[in-house]
């Protein structure tokens, strides 16, 4: 687990390349505090910061093949490297190190760019093939590890984080207004777009080949689901549950492979309790677990964290997220997300990875991914209730089921059936829309765009993020079960774009901590996607088949818990009397006007409405956090020119 | 009188839900839900505003889009309530 940087097809001589690589790697030192390395020749350079986890003594990078032809820099873990190595040895390959890095080198030597399809893991890497004068960039299937690139003056520059690219002379941080629109609709830009103009992301499950013929990007894996009505897995429930457990157990087992201790996040919910319970089977030592607690009862799950830690006998440590912690750490959070965010939920995870590091660990398992793979999120239930309600338009009972989905939203509890049906779009005429499942969330998020300034609106010219999203859907999408369609949208876009990025890699790696995700093992995903939807979301019970498969592992109070979404205080974290000065400064009329992205008078009213207790409701909280984080983002990354000038100059 | 009611409601909506932004036209028949102007919190803010401004009492069963989803429907609803009270 590490950070990588590099460039190719430039005219940079070695002497000029090395200082540039060093400047780039310095910006991502937090990703790899254990070692650094550079390799450069004319026109090609690779740099690396290392977090030593596998092959502690001999895994130094950039790593060259024995014949010196191949050079690799790599960020991530290939969890099946033991099996791959055995197979490669039987094909005549001999190894000099115990690292998974060398396994990728040999795999590339054997299979070329197709090597990625053999890898089970979370990775981003660059391999330079000197004989073929070919660079291969690749990123894991789900998008756990980041990889960004920019073309500049004929050369291609790439890095694990955007801040490294901004060290290349001539590459400047220039806000992409369309990205801002996408964030204020979908919570994240749609890849390959990032927050910055001219800087792209290699999308998950893609590879890029750069050679003398040019540059090409290819998808090498896709999420897939059976056609609606096709019984993909007709076996009895118990049999499916058995196979699920076996796969999940193996996914966890290979994610315990490391030459350093592996710990686990324990949120108190079902998913991390399962991964933690399975992890204890695969370590001879007492497992270290970590959690975050909150003062506010609506966010706190420490009671359940304690139950699980005691049940499993783990060495448990907790970090408390106090009233001011989110506000005080938010500038660092945005420096790491490198994009605006519309929720504060990443901030407590930033504190949590700090705790892990403080306790001397650098690898943790997490339960992330289970909600996408086994239909755990409310958005899946919501779509089911909408379709149920739409079958009897005007029913005064069916829409009341929406209240069951959101017990933690008091204002929703007070709504009439008519209003609930209207808010959730429970009408048959809107349910044929491919994005139907996500429209209510997109609408409630996009409502915050009313704060966009006139200049920004003019620049956007009626841009519609949903249209872009529609354009990225595969042809088979229309044939899938509505629940699978919703799961696809969640897994393809929000999971890599926000959950695994802003809440995941970026918060963990800020403190040099590697997250590992058993639920995102591609074997498990491919298996789960064939399970009939009625067994994942049974009635309104989420993750039914997962609960069945794992009920013997957990105390009933955990196994039977209804999902409590992970949330943190939003505007309430900033609209307090003793908030840090930057909040008042950046939300002030002058600062808003100087950035030019939002309407100063409207923001002034929002700040006044928030007072010292915050605002209620999705729209106002989305707006508050989105505007503040955009202001911080601009202050952190702007090249010194005002955003207003840059946006207006489109 | 209806005109005054509508203007008062419009001013509240512009101030409270549009944060003073007058670039969006809120016509008498503009749907507040379809145009993202209210969410579940907004509806309750609206009820609070109507009760305190127009001296009516809104029953739980009357909190439905038919009564509250546009300036026109709110004005008509208020008129009905006032007539019933007279």
XYZ file of C-alpha atoms in Angstrom:
736
model
C 0.000 0.000 0.000
C 1.595 3.100 -1.095
C 1.529 5.983 -3.469
C 2.907 6.175 -6.985
C 3.764 8.914 -9.457
C 5.273 9.000 -12.912
C 5.407 10.335 -16.420
C 5.980 9.066 -19.936
C 6.550 10.474 -23.410
C 8.028 13.692 -22.132
C 11.331 15.164 -23.226
C 12.550 15.328 -19.639
C 16.151 14.149 -19.257
C 16.962 11.960 -16.257
C 18.568 14.826 -14.337
C 15.429 16.952 -14.599
C 13.116 14.036 -14.044
C 14.424 12.942 -10.678
C 13.785 16.229 -8.844
C 10.310 16.370 -10.365
C 9.559 12.816 -9.231
C 10.828 13.678 -5.764
C 8.640 16.789 -5.608
C 5.651 14.721 -6.702
C 6.236 11.873 -4.242
C 6.784 14.346 -1.397
C 3.174 15.473 -1.722
C 1.931 11.944 -1.058
C 4.382 10.989 1.676
C 1.401 10.245 3.955
C 0.506 7.286 1.718
C 3.914 5.732 2.157
C 5.849 6.892 5.172
C 8.176 3.853 5.253
C 10.361 4.373 2.171
C 10.733 6.205 -1.114
C 12.217 5.375 -4.474
C 12.725 6.871 -7.932
C 13.634 5.552 -11.341
C 14.110 7.736 -14.379
C 15.460 7.640 -17.908
C 14.991 10.167 -20.648
C 11.271 10.679 -21.170
C 10.089 8.147 -18.584
C 10.098 8.341 -14.809
C 8.505 6.444 -11.939
C 8.362 7.412 -8.280
C 7.077 5.634 -5.225
C 6.299 6.102 -1.546
C 6.057 2.867 0.364
C 3.896 1.624 3.189
C 5.588 -1.691 3.946
C 3.090 -4.497 4.502
C 4.182 -7.508 2.436
C 7.851 -8.352 1.791
C 9.077 -5.850 4.369
C 12.774 -6.231 3.581
C 12.766 -6.846 -0.164
C 9.709 -5.141 -1.585
C 11.357 -1.821 -2.364
C 10.004 0.070 -5.386
C 10.374 0.985 -8.191
C 11.115 -2.699 -8.740
C 12.910 -3.977 -11.824
C 12.541 -7.438 -13.345
C 15.637 -9.662 -13.176
C 16.499 -8.859 -16.788
C 15.994 -5.151 -16.168
C 13.355 -4.887 -18.910
C 10.328 -4.174 -16.726
C 9.926 -1.533 -14.043
C 6.905 -1.279 -11.757
C 5.469 1.125 -9.213
C 2.433 -0.205 -7.467
C -0.082 0.889 -4.865
C -2.221 -1.799 -3.299
C -2.360 -5.455 -2.467
C -2.863 -8.540 -4.587
C -4.370 -10.927 -2.077
C -4.026 -14.073 -4.211
C -0.333 -13.458 -4.838
C 0.598 -16.725 -3.081
C -1.449 -18.828 -5.518
C -0.354 -16.748 -8.511
C 3.279 -17.172 -7.558
C 2.909 -20.959 -7.249
C 1.351 -21.064 -10.684
C 4.045 -18.856 -12.202
C 6.777 -20.978 -10.633
C 5.270 -24.039 -12.279
C 5.620 -22.138 -15.553
C 9.317 -21.608 -14.947
C 9.392 -18.202 -13.289
C 11.822 -17.772 -10.401
C 11.417 -15.098 -7.745
C 13.933 -12.971 -5.913
C 11.636 -11.460 -3.282
C 8.638 -12.430 -1.157
C 6.578 -9.471 -2.333
C 3.345 -9.354 -4.304
C 4.942 -6.606 -6.394
C 7.283 -9.061 -8.049
C 4.336 -11.390 -8.749
C 2.708 -8.657 -10.856
C 5.950 -8.154 -12.780
C 6.138 -11.858 -13.644
C 2.449 -11.997 -14.426
C 2.898 -9.124 -16.867
C 5.903 -10.855 -18.415
C 3.720 -13.955 -18.919
C 0.420 -12.416 -20.012
C 1.066 -8.773 -20.926
C -1.730 -6.284 -20.113
C -4.148 -9.231 -19.632
C -2.321 -9.881 -16.373
C -4.918 -7.723 -14.591
C -7.627 -10.330 -15.018
C -5.651 -12.755 -12.811
C -5.357 -10.339 -9.910
C -7.670 -10.526 -6.907
C -7.045 -7.359 -5.011
C -7.057 -3.607 -4.707
C -4.457 -2.010 -6.884
C -3.240 0.772 -9.071
C 0.066 0.273 -10.827
C 2.316 1.414 -13.637
C 4.625 -0.941 -15.547
C 7.169 0.343 -18.021
C 8.173 -2.239 -20.628
C 11.471 -0.994 -22.029
C 11.685 -3.449 -24.937
C 8.208 -2.580 -26.186
C 8.479 1.076 -25.109
C 5.063 0.532 -23.545
C 3.539 1.860 -20.356
C 0.674 -0.007 -18.710
C -1.480 1.741 -16.116
C -4.141 -0.318 -14.377
C -6.694 0.058 -11.638
C -8.619 -2.557 -9.640
C -12.122 -3.689 -10.580
C -14.115 -1.773 -7.988
C -11.971 1.329 -7.655
C -10.488 0.919 -4.198
C -7.176 2.494 -5.162
C -7.020 5.819 -7.008
C -5.102 6.729 -10.151
C -5.174 10.137 -11.813
C -3.510 11.443 -14.936
C -3.032 14.576 -16.997
C -1.699 15.194 -20.456
C 0.597 18.148 -20.628
C 2.799 19.360 -23.469
C 2.721 15.980 -25.155
C 3.601 14.005 -22.035
C 1.425 11.916 -19.762
C 1.762 12.429 -16.017
C 0.077 10.153 -13.484
C -0.201 9.816 -9.705
C -2.171 8.288 -6.838
C -3.354 11.733 -5.812
C -4.048 14.908 -7.743
C -1.821 17.029 -5.517
C 1.212 15.238 -6.968
C 0.160 16.213 -10.507
C -0.121 19.828 -9.406
C 3.628 19.807 -8.801
C 4.272 19.407 -12.520
C 5.208 22.849 -13.864
C 2.347 24.093 -16.027
C -0.364 21.834 -14.613
C -2.623 24.092 -12.595
C -5.593 23.505 -10.332
C -8.491 24.819 -12.304
C -11.974 24.098 -11.007
C -14.167 22.152 -13.392
C -17.661 23.649 -13.055
C -19.250 20.527 -14.501
C -17.624 18.452 -11.767
C -19.152 20.809 -9.241
C -22.565 20.258 -10.804
C -22.051 16.476 -10.676
C -20.991 16.596 -7.030
C -24.061 18.679 -6.211
C -26.207 16.020 -7.903
C -24.479 12.647 -7.456
C -22.029 13.359 -4.601
C -19.028 12.705 -6.891
C -17.839 13.542 -10.403
C -18.540 10.924 -13.075
C -15.207 9.324 -14.100
C -12.981 10.105 -15.873
C -13.908 13.624 -14.724
C -12.325 14.890 -11.510
C -12.814 18.189 -9.733
C -10.108 19.776 -11.874
C -10.131 20.616 -15.547
C -7.549 18.685 -17.526
C -6.986 16.117 -14.781
C -8.678 12.750 -15.263
C -9.191 9.613 -13.279
C -8.534 6.181 -14.745
C -11.947 4.618 -14.057
C -12.189 1.436 -11.986
C -11.699 -1.827 -13.927
C -9.817 -0.009 -16.673
C -6.306 -0.117 -17.974
C -4.403 2.315 -20.120
C -1.691 1.385 -22.586
C 0.671 4.052 -23.878
C 3.092 3.115 -26.628
C 4.444 4.390 -29.922
C 0.976 3.953 -31.459
C -0.580 6.331 -28.942
C -2.757 5.875 -25.906
C -5.738 3.583 -25.437
C -8.013 2.951 -22.455
C -9.911 -0.315 -22.067
C -12.390 -1.743 -19.611
C -11.352 -5.234 -18.509
C -14.189 -6.161 -16.118
C -17.827 -5.168 -15.616
C -20.536 -5.610 -13.057
C -23.106 -7.928 -14.552
C -26.523 -9.231 -13.521
C -28.933 -11.794 -14.964
C -31.868 -10.678 -17.087
C -35.089 -9.874 -15.219
C -37.080 -13.088 -14.801
C -34.099 -15.341 -15.360
C -33.577 -17.590 -12.345
C -29.841 -17.393 -12.147
C -29.410 -19.387 -8.971
C -32.377 -21.654 -8.250
C -30.763 -23.616 -5.429
C -32.357 -23.730 -1.963
C -31.617 -20.733 0.222
C -29.506 -22.754 2.662
C -27.256 -23.993 -0.107
C -26.697 -20.472 -1.453
C -26.004 -19.253 2.082
C -23.386 -21.964 2.587
C -21.537 -21.010 -0.567
C -21.780 -17.336 0.315
C -20.174 -17.970 3.704
C -17.410 -20.085 2.199
C -16.578 -17.363 -0.322
C -16.717 -14.567 2.234
C -14.562 -16.565 4.612
C -11.967 -17.109 1.898
C -12.133 -13.450 0.884
C -11.415 -12.545 4.506
C -8.682 -15.179 4.874
C -6.634 -13.913 1.963
C -7.122 -10.327 3.203
C -5.396 -11.274 6.452
C -2.186 -11.923 4.498
C 0.438 -9.439 5.633
C 3.832 -9.310 7.283
C 2.429 -6.816 9.800
C -0.601 -7.179 12.127
C -4.014 -6.674 10.524
C -6.764 -5.011 12.592
C -10.423 -4.313 11.875
C -12.896 -1.457 11.951
C -15.903 -2.289 14.100
C -18.832 0.063 13.547
C -21.364 -1.933 15.556
C -23.355 -2.726 12.417
C -23.831 -6.067 10.736
C -21.148 -5.856 8.051
C -18.052 -4.992 10.027
C -19.197 -7.390 12.761
C -19.196 -10.194 10.185
C -15.781 -9.368 8.740
C -14.348 -8.989 12.234
C -15.855 -12.294 13.383
C -14.393 -14.065 10.343
C -11.034 -12.339 10.786
C -10.666 -13.744 14.312
C -10.691 -17.220 12.708
C -7.678 -16.364 10.613
C -5.283 -14.898 13.110
C -3.491 -16.667 15.921
C -3.270 -13.350 17.795
C -5.820 -11.213 19.561
C -7.377 -9.000 16.898
C -7.232 -5.235 17.359
C -10.495 -3.454 16.564
C -11.248 0.238 16.182
C -14.355 2.365 16.272
C -15.575 5.927 16.430
C -18.205 7.157 18.889
C -20.305 10.327 18.913
C -21.822 12.442 21.651
C -25.153 12.675 19.807
C -27.320 9.613 20.387
C -28.634 9.638 16.796
C -25.122 9.042 15.423
C -23.582 6.920 18.162
C -23.314 3.119 17.951
C -20.829 2.485 20.752
C -23.197 0.196 22.645
C -23.150 -2.259 19.744
C -19.421 -1.835 19.167
C -18.843 -2.850 22.771
C -21.137 -5.887 22.513
C -19.249 -7.126 19.480
C -15.771 -6.424 20.855
C -16.622 -8.333 24.027
C -18.227 -11.209 22.138
C -15.102 -11.654 20.007
C -12.570 -10.821 22.705
C -10.805 -8.210 20.601
C -8.450 -5.515 21.868
C -10.779 -2.621 21.226
C -9.881 1.057 20.922
C -12.258 3.931 20.358
C -11.877 7.512 19.230
C -14.558 9.926 20.331
C -15.710 12.469 17.769
C -16.564 15.483 19.890
C -18.555 18.586 19.069
C -15.708 20.502 17.452
C -13.652 17.649 16.030
C -15.338 17.645 12.636
C -14.951 21.397 12.150
C -11.365 21.399 13.359
C -10.303 18.586 11.043
C -12.409 19.526 8.025
C -9.665 21.509 6.230
C -7.345 18.481 6.331
C -10.215 16.245 5.233
C -10.802 18.358 2.124
C -7.076 18.509 1.409
C -7.233 14.716 1.191
C -10.570 14.262 -0.621
C -9.339 16.777 -3.203
C -12.958 17.576 -4.051
C -15.966 19.149 -2.379
C -18.209 16.811 -0.414
C -21.844 17.215 0.596
C -21.660 15.247 3.851
C -19.214 15.371 6.747
C -19.137 11.589 7.184
C -15.499 11.320 5.987
C -14.261 13.472 8.895
C -14.806 10.946 11.719
C -13.123 8.311 9.538
C -10.127 10.614 9.306
C -9.992 10.598 13.112
C -10.422 6.821 13.125
C -7.464 6.133 10.827
C -5.441 8.470 13.043
C -6.299 6.235 15.995
C -5.226 3.109 14.089
C -1.889 4.657 13.258
C -1.429 5.876 16.811
C -1.969 2.307 18.005
C 0.819 1.140 15.722
C -1.227 -0.634 13.054
C -1.351 0.109 9.367
C -3.831 -2.414 7.941
C -7.542 -2.779 8.779
C -10.398 -4.847 7.439
C -13.659 -2.998 6.937
C -17.238 -4.060 6.193
C -17.598 -1.643 3.290
C -19.287 -3.014 0.188
C -21.839 -5.320 1.827
C -24.629 -2.782 1.341
C -24.005 -2.554 -2.390
C -23.454 -6.274 -2.930
C -26.279 -7.576 -0.709
C -28.778 -4.707 -1.072
C -28.422 -3.120 2.349
C -29.064 0.530 1.632
C -32.378 2.250 2.208
C -32.352 3.385 -1.403
C -33.094 -0.202 -2.497
C -36.014 -0.521 -0.070
C -37.214 2.914 -1.080
C -37.438 1.868 -4.716
C -39.333 -1.272 -3.732
C -41.859 0.745 -1.698
C -42.259 3.222 -4.560
C -43.151 0.408 -6.939
C -45.480 -1.127 -4.348
C -47.214 2.241 -3.832
C -47.458 2.986 -7.537
C -49.436 -0.212 -8.100
C -52.332 1.335 -6.118
C -52.201 5.075 -6.864
C -53.914 7.102 -4.178
C -53.542 4.385 -1.540
C -53.467 6.051 1.853
C -51.590 3.147 3.438
C -48.901 1.934 1.068
C -46.762 5.121 1.157
C -46.724 4.967 4.950
C -44.102 2.236 4.512
C -41.629 5.015 3.654
C -41.711 5.958 7.319
C -40.342 2.544 8.219
C -37.273 3.209 6.109
C -36.258 6.407 7.814
C -37.018 6.139 11.554
C -34.128 8.557 12.188
C -35.699 11.405 10.188
C -38.344 12.896 12.512
C -39.752 15.325 9.939
C -40.426 12.493 7.548
C -42.275 10.606 10.269
C -44.786 13.451 10.456
C -45.778 13.359 6.792
C -49.074 12.246 5.316
C -49.241 9.337 2.880
C -49.935 11.828 0.078
C -46.795 13.828 0.799
C -44.683 10.703 1.187
C -45.893 9.461 -2.200
C -45.096 12.847 -3.735
C -41.624 13.168 -2.169
C -40.582 9.707 -3.251
C -42.076 9.910 -6.719
C -44.275 6.859 -6.154
C -45.950 7.123 -9.555
C -45.923 4.479 -12.230
C -45.093 7.024 -14.946
C -41.675 7.783 -13.439
C -40.671 4.229 -12.614
C -39.674 3.284 -16.140
C -36.853 5.802 -16.001
C -33.531 3.868 -15.851
C -32.416 6.146 -13.010
C -35.748 5.826 -11.157
C -34.230 4.359 -7.999
C -31.844 7.266 -7.603
C -33.983 10.208 -8.767
C -35.298 11.145 -5.284
C -31.750 11.320 -3.891
C -30.481 13.176 -6.938
C -33.352 15.629 -6.662
C -32.872 16.294 -2.970
C -29.124 16.775 -3.475
C -29.513 18.926 -6.584
C -31.939 21.197 -4.735
C -28.834 22.720 -3.123
C -27.782 24.044 -6.552
C -30.116 26.962 -5.987
C -27.121 28.497 -4.195
C -25.027 28.447 -7.391
C -24.092 31.913 -8.557
C -25.469 33.397 -11.763
C -22.020 33.104 -13.374
C -21.750 29.433 -12.498
C -25.254 28.720 -13.794
C -24.463 30.545 -17.011
C -21.249 28.561 -17.403
C -23.100 25.291 -16.856
C -25.714 26.279 -19.413
C -28.317 23.768 -18.254
C -25.865 20.858 -18.005
C -27.640 17.703 -16.801
C -25.489 15.202 -14.871
C -28.230 12.586 -15.158
C -27.866 12.609 -18.948
C -24.150 11.898 -18.621
C -24.936 9.073 -16.237
C -27.490 7.606 -18.647
C -24.875 7.692 -21.386
C -22.598 5.442 -19.330
C -25.101 2.645 -18.729
C -24.414 -0.655 -20.482
C -26.822 -1.989 -23.082
C -27.831 -4.892 -20.790
C -28.970 -2.503 -18.034
C -32.524 -2.276 -19.383
C -32.941 -6.049 -19.059
C -32.035 -6.266 -15.360
C -34.330 -6.494 -12.345
C -35.065 -2.995 -10.948
C -33.216 -3.870 -7.742
C -30.174 -4.931 -9.740
C -30.360 -1.703 -11.703
C -30.307 0.230 -8.440
C -27.433 -1.890 -7.120
C -25.490 -1.284 -10.319
C -25.901 2.494 -10.085
C -24.790 2.435 -6.474
C -21.839 0.087 -7.061
C -20.593 1.645 -10.269
C -20.801 5.310 -9.254
C -21.292 6.185 -5.582
C -19.183 3.302 -4.240
C -15.910 4.204 -5.995
C -16.715 7.904 -6.343
C -17.522 8.633 -2.727
C -17.594 5.649 -0.337
C -14.244 4.145 -1.339
C -12.640 7.469 -2.186
C -13.696 10.368 0.045
C -14.759 8.090 2.887
C -12.320 5.286 2.126
C -8.845 5.427 0.602
C -8.376 9.144 1.116
C -9.258 9.156 4.822
C -7.334 5.985 5.655
C -4.249 6.841 3.617
C -4.166 10.319 5.118
C -2.641 8.496 8.091
C -0.894 5.751 6.141
C -3.543 3.131 6.890
C -4.629 0.537 4.344
C -8.274 -0.565 4.301
C -9.148 -4.044 3.049
C -12.652 -4.986 1.944
C -13.662 -8.668 2.029
C -17.130 -7.872 0.660
C -15.523 -6.418 -2.461
C -13.712 -9.589 -3.476
C -14.751 -9.882 -7.130
C -15.531 -13.602 -6.748
C -18.064 -12.732 -4.062
C -19.558 -9.897 -6.138
C -19.961 -12.134 -9.181
C -21.591 -14.802 -7.007
C -23.900 -12.366 -5.186
C -25.080 -10.745 -8.415
C -26.610 -14.106 -9.417
C -28.585 -14.482 -6.172
C -32.314 -13.797 -6.729
C -33.189 -10.291 -5.462
C -35.903 -11.730 -3.201
C -33.142 -13.394 -1.145
C -31.011 -10.304 -0.718
C -33.809 -7.819 0.011
C -36.514 -10.082 1.439
C -39.626 -7.998 1.962
C -38.037 -4.969 3.585
C -35.333 -6.946 5.394
C -32.015 -5.963 3.894
C -29.140 -8.423 3.363
C -31.378 -11.383 4.236
C -29.147 -14.060 2.717
C -26.063 -12.567 4.342
C -27.790 -12.646 7.746
C -28.736 -16.298 7.178
C -25.220 -17.228 6.198
C -23.632 -15.580 9.209
C -26.237 -15.780 11.994
C -24.156 -18.331 13.914
C -21.226 -15.908 14.038
C -22.970 -12.985 15.740
C -24.887 -12.209 18.922
C -28.619 -11.866 18.036
C -28.584 -8.197 19.036
C -26.128 -7.569 16.181
C -27.358 -10.130 13.661
C -30.945 -8.854 13.832
C -30.127 -5.157 13.734
C -31.796 -3.044 11.103
C -29.232 -1.078 9.216
C -28.398 2.266 10.734
C -26.741 4.315 8.026
C -23.370 5.726 8.969
C -23.896 9.459 9.402
C -22.231 12.351 11.188
C -23.463 15.807 12.209
C -23.475 18.045 9.119
C -24.186 21.798 9.448
C -24.500 21.210 13.207
C -20.758 20.545 13.282
C -19.953 24.068 12.047
C -22.831 26.300 13.098
C -21.685 26.557 16.683
C -20.655 29.593 18.668
C -17.046 28.489 19.067
C -16.493 27.220 15.513
C -12.989 27.654 14.091
C -12.435 31.042 12.450
C -12.176 29.632 8.935
C -15.882 28.706 8.957
C -16.989 32.303 9.455
C -14.330 33.578 7.046
C -15.093 31.218 4.166
C -18.887 31.410 4.531
C -18.758 35.198 4.766
C -20.127 37.400 2.005
C -16.733 38.614 0.798
C -15.181 35.162 0.578
C -18.222 33.763 -1.219
C -18.168 36.677 -3.663
C -14.424 36.284 -4.235
C -14.761 32.602 -5.136
C -17.676 33.473 -7.358
C -19.284 30.050 -7.323
C -22.230 30.775 -5.031
C -24.765 33.534 -4.498
C -23.423 35.621 -1.556
C -26.832 36.927 -0.450
C -28.346 33.432 -0.427
C -25.409 31.987 1.494
C -25.702 34.809 3.998
C -29.333 33.811 4.604
C -28.355 30.152 4.931
C -25.693 30.994 7.510
C -28.211 33.141 9.373
C -30.740 30.319 9.282
C -28.144 27.903 10.659
C -27.393 30.285 13.533
C -25.627 28.357 16.268
C -27.580 25.131 15.993
C -27.404 24.201 12.308
C -30.112 23.757 9.705
C -32.600 20.902 9.337
C -33.384 18.945 6.240
C -31.374 17.381 3.411
C -31.320 20.340 1.074
C -30.044 22.896 3.566
C -27.459 20.543 5.067
C -26.261 19.497 1.629
C -25.928 23.152 0.711
C -24.102 24.122 3.901
C -21.522 21.325 3.778
C -21.205 21.505 -0.002
C -20.576 25.247 -0.013
C -18.133 25.175 2.905
C -16.166 22.285 1.429
C -16.072 23.971 -1.984
C -14.722 27.116 -0.371
C -12.086 25.080 1.478
C -11.237 23.161 -1.691
C -10.760 26.394 -3.595
C -8.590 27.846 -0.831
C -6.488 24.679 -0.648
C -5.916 24.062 -4.329
C -6.588 27.242 -6.229
C -3.609 28.488 -8.151
C -4.022 31.897 -6.583
C -6.427 33.261 -9.147
C -10.018 33.694 -8.106
C -12.405 30.950 -9.163
C -14.842 33.549 -10.426
C -12.363 34.634 -13.055
C -11.617 31.103 -14.094
C -15.219 29.979 -14.246
C -16.351 33.060 -16.115
C -13.537 32.605 -18.606
C -14.891 29.222 -19.780
C -57.587 39.642 -0.443
C -56.548 36.472 -2.341
C -53.869 38.519 -4.086
C -52.467 39.650 -0.726
C -52.425 36.115 0.566
C -50.570 34.938 -2.503
C -47.999 37.729 -2.261
C -47.379 36.970 1.394
C -46.872 33.292 0.714
C -44.644 34.043 -2.280
C -42.460 36.333 -0.194
C -42.092 33.602 2.433
C -41.139 31.013 -0.167
C -38.581 33.288 -1.805
C -37.057 34.229 1.507
C -37.148 30.853 3.187
C -36.831 28.254 0.428
C -34.999 30.252 -2.232
C -32.858 32.206 0.219
C -33.767 35.461 -1.483
C -32.961 34.274 -4.995
C -35.541 35.887 -7.273
C -34.158 34.481 -10.514
C -36.577 31.535 -10.249
C -40.166 32.443 -10.999
C -42.587 31.014 -8.471
C -45.938 31.266 -10.219
C -49.228 30.585 -8.487
C -49.350 27.099 -9.943
C -45.643 26.178 -9.573
C -45.367 22.822 -7.793
C -43.111 23.184 -4.771
C -42.234 19.481 -4.791
C -41.594 19.102 -8.515
C -39.326 22.146 -8.409
C -37.342 20.973 -5.394
C -38.503 23.880 -3.272
C -39.647 21.894 -0.258
C -38.586 18.690 1.413
C -40.143 17.046 4.467
C -38.676 19.751 6.696
C -39.913 22.470 4.350
C -43.506 21.240 4.536
C -43.506 21.598 8.296
C -41.942 25.054 8.025
C -44.726 25.944 5.625
C -47.440 24.753 8.020
C -45.868 26.740 10.852
C -45.792 29.827 8.622
C -49.427 29.476 7.515
C -50.699 28.990 11.060
C -48.773 31.910 12.520
C -49.342 34.279 9.599
C -52.972 33.602 8.712
C -54.357 32.552 12.081
C -55.594 29.197 10.860
C -55.137 25.767 12.383
C -53.899 23.076 10.012
C -55.091 19.592 10.910
C -52.707 16.684 10.304
C -55.084 15.245 7.721
C -54.962 18.533 5.788
C -51.195 18.394 5.312
C -51.419 17.051 1.776
C -50.041 18.325 -1.548
C -53.562 19.181 -2.715
C -53.632 21.943 -0.082
C -49.995 23.018 0.082
C -48.067 22.246 -3.096
C -48.482 25.630 -4.782
C -49.152 29.227 -3.868
C -52.555 28.995 -5.537
C -53.609 25.868 -3.674
C -52.458 27.334 -0.351
C -54.403 30.545 -0.949
C -57.530 28.542 -1.794
C -57.023 26.329 1.244
C -56.682 29.379 3.534
C -59.799 30.900 2.062
C -61.741 27.686 2.720
C -60.499 27.549 6.298
C -61.471 31.161 6.911
C -64.936 30.662 5.476
C -65.444 27.591 7.615
C -64.370 29.561 10.697
C -66.601 32.553 9.872
